[in-house]
C-alpha atoms as an extended CHARMM CRD file, in Angstrom:
* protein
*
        73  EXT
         1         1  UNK       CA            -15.1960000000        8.9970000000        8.5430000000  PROA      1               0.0000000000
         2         2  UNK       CA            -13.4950000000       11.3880000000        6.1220000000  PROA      2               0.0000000000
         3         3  UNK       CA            -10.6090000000        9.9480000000        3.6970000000  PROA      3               0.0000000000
         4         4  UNK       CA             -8.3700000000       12.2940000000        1.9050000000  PROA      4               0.0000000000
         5         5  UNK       CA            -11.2490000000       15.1210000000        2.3080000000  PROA      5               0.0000000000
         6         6  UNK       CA            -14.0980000000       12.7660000000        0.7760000000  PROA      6               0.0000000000
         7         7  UNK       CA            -16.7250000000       11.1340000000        3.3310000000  PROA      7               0.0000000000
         8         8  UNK       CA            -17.8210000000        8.1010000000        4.2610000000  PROA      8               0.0000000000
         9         9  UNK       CA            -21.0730000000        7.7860000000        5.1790000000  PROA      9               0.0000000000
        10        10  UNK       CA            -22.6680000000        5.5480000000        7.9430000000  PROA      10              0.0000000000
        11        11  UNK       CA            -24.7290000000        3.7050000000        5.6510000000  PROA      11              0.0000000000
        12        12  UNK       CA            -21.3700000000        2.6500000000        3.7880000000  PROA      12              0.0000000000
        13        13  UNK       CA            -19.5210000000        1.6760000000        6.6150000000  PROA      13              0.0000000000
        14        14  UNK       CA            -22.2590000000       -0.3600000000        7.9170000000  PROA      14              0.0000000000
        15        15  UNK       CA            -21.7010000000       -2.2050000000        4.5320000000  PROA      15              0.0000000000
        16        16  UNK       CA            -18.2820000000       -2.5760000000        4.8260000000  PROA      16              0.0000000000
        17        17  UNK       CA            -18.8550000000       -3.5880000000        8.9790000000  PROA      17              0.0000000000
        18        18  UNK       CA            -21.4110000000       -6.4280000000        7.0120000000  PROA      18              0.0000000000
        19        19  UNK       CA            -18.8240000000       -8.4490000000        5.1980000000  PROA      19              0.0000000000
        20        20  UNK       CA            -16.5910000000       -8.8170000000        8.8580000000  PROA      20              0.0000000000
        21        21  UNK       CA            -17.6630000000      -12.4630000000        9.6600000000  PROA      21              0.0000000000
        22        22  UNK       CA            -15.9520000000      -15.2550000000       11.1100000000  PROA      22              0.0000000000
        23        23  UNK       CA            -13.5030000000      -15.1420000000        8.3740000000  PROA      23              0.0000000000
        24        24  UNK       CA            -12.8940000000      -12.5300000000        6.1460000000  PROA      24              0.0000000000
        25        25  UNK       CA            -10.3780000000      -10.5980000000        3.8920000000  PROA      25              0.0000000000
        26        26  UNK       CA             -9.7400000000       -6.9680000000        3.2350000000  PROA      26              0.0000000000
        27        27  UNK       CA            -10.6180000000       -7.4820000000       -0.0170000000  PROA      27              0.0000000000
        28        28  UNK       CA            -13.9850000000       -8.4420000000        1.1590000000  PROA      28              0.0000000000
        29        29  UNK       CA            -14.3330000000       -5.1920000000        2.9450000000  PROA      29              0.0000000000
        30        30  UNK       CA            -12.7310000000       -3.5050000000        0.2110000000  PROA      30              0.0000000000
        31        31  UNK       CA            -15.7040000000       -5.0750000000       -2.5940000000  PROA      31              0.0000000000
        32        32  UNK       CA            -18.2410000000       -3.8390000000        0.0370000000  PROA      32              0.0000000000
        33        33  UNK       CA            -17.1320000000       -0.3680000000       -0.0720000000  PROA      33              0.0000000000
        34        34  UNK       CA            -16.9020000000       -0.2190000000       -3.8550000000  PROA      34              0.0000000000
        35        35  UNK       CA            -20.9730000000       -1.9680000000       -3.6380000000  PROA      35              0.0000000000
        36        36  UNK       CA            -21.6060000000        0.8570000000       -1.4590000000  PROA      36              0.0000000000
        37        37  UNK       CA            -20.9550000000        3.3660000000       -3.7660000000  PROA      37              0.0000000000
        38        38  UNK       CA            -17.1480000000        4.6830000000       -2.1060000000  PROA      38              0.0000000000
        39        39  UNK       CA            -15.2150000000        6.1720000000       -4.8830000000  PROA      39              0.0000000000
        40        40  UNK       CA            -12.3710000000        4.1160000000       -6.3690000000  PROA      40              0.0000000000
        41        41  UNK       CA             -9.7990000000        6.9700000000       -5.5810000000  PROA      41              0.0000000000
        42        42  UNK       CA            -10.4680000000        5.7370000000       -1.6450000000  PROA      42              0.0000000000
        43        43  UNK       CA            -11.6400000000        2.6430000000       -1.3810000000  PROA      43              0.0000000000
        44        44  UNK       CA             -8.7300000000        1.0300000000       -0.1680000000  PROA      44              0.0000000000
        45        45  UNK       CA             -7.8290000000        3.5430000000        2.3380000000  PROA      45              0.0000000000
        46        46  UNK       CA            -11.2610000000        3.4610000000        3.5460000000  PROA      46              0.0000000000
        47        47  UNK       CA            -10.5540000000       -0.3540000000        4.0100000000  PROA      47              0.0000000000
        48        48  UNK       CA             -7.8650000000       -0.1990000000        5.4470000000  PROA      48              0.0000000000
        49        49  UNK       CA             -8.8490000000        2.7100000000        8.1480000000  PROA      49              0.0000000000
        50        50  UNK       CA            -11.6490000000        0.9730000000        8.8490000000  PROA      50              0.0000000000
        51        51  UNK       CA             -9.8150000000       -2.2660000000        9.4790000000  PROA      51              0.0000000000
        52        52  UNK       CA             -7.5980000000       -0.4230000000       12.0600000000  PROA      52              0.0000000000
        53        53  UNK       CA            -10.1100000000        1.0030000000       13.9610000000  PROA      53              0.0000000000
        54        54  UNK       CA            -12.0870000000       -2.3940000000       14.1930000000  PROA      54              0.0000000000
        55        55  UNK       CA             -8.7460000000       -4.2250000000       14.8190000000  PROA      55              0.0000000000
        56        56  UNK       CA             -7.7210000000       -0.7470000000       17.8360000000  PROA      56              0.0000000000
        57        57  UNK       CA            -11.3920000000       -1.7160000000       19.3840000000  PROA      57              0.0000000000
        58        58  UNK       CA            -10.7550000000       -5.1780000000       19.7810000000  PROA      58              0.0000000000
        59        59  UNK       CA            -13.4690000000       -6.4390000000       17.4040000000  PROA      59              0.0000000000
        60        60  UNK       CA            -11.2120000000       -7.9390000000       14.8090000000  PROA      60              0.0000000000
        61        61  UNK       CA             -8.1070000000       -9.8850000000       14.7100000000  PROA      61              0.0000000000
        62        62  UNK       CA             -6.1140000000      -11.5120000000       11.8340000000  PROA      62              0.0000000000
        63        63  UNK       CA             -6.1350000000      -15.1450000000       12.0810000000  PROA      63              0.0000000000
        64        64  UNK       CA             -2.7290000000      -16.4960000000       13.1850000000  PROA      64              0.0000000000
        65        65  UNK       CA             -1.7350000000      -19.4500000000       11.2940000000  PROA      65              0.0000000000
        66        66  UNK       CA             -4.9480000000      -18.6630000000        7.8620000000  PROA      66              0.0000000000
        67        67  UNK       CA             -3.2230000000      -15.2260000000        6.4000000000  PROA      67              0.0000000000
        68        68  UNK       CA             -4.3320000000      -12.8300000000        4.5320000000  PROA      68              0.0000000000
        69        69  UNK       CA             -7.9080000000      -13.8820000000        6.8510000000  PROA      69              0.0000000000
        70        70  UNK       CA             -9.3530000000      -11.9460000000       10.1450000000  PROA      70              0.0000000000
        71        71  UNK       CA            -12.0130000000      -13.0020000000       12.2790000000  PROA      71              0.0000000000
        72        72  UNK       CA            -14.6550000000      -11.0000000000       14.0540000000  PROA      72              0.0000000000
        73        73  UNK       CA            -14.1870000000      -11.4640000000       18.1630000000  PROA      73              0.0000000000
């Protein structure tokens, strides 16, 4: 996945795909990506990109009535 011409590798998204339990925030994601070694500059946009295409693929949803929480399906 490329953000605003820098990369993401596999091995980071698979960290940032670690963190989406049962319940979860974007911040969590967004911690897991800055562990991983994704430069501050992106971070949140990788986050955030990442949560849509989870969320597009029907793998994540946010959790109704528990905001700012998702949940893996």
């Amino acid at each position: 996945m490329k953000v605003e011409g820098i990369e993401i590798t596999e091995a980071q998204i698979s960290a940032m795909l670690s963190v989406m339990g049962k319940r979860f925030r974007a911040s969590d994601v967004r911690e897991a990506a800055i562990k991983a070694g994704v430069p501050d500059a992106v971070e949140m946009r990788a986050t955030d990109r990442l949560l849509i295409r989870q969320r597009q693929k029907g793998l994540i949803q946010p959790i109704p009535d528990d905001k700012p929480y998702w949940t893996k399906l």
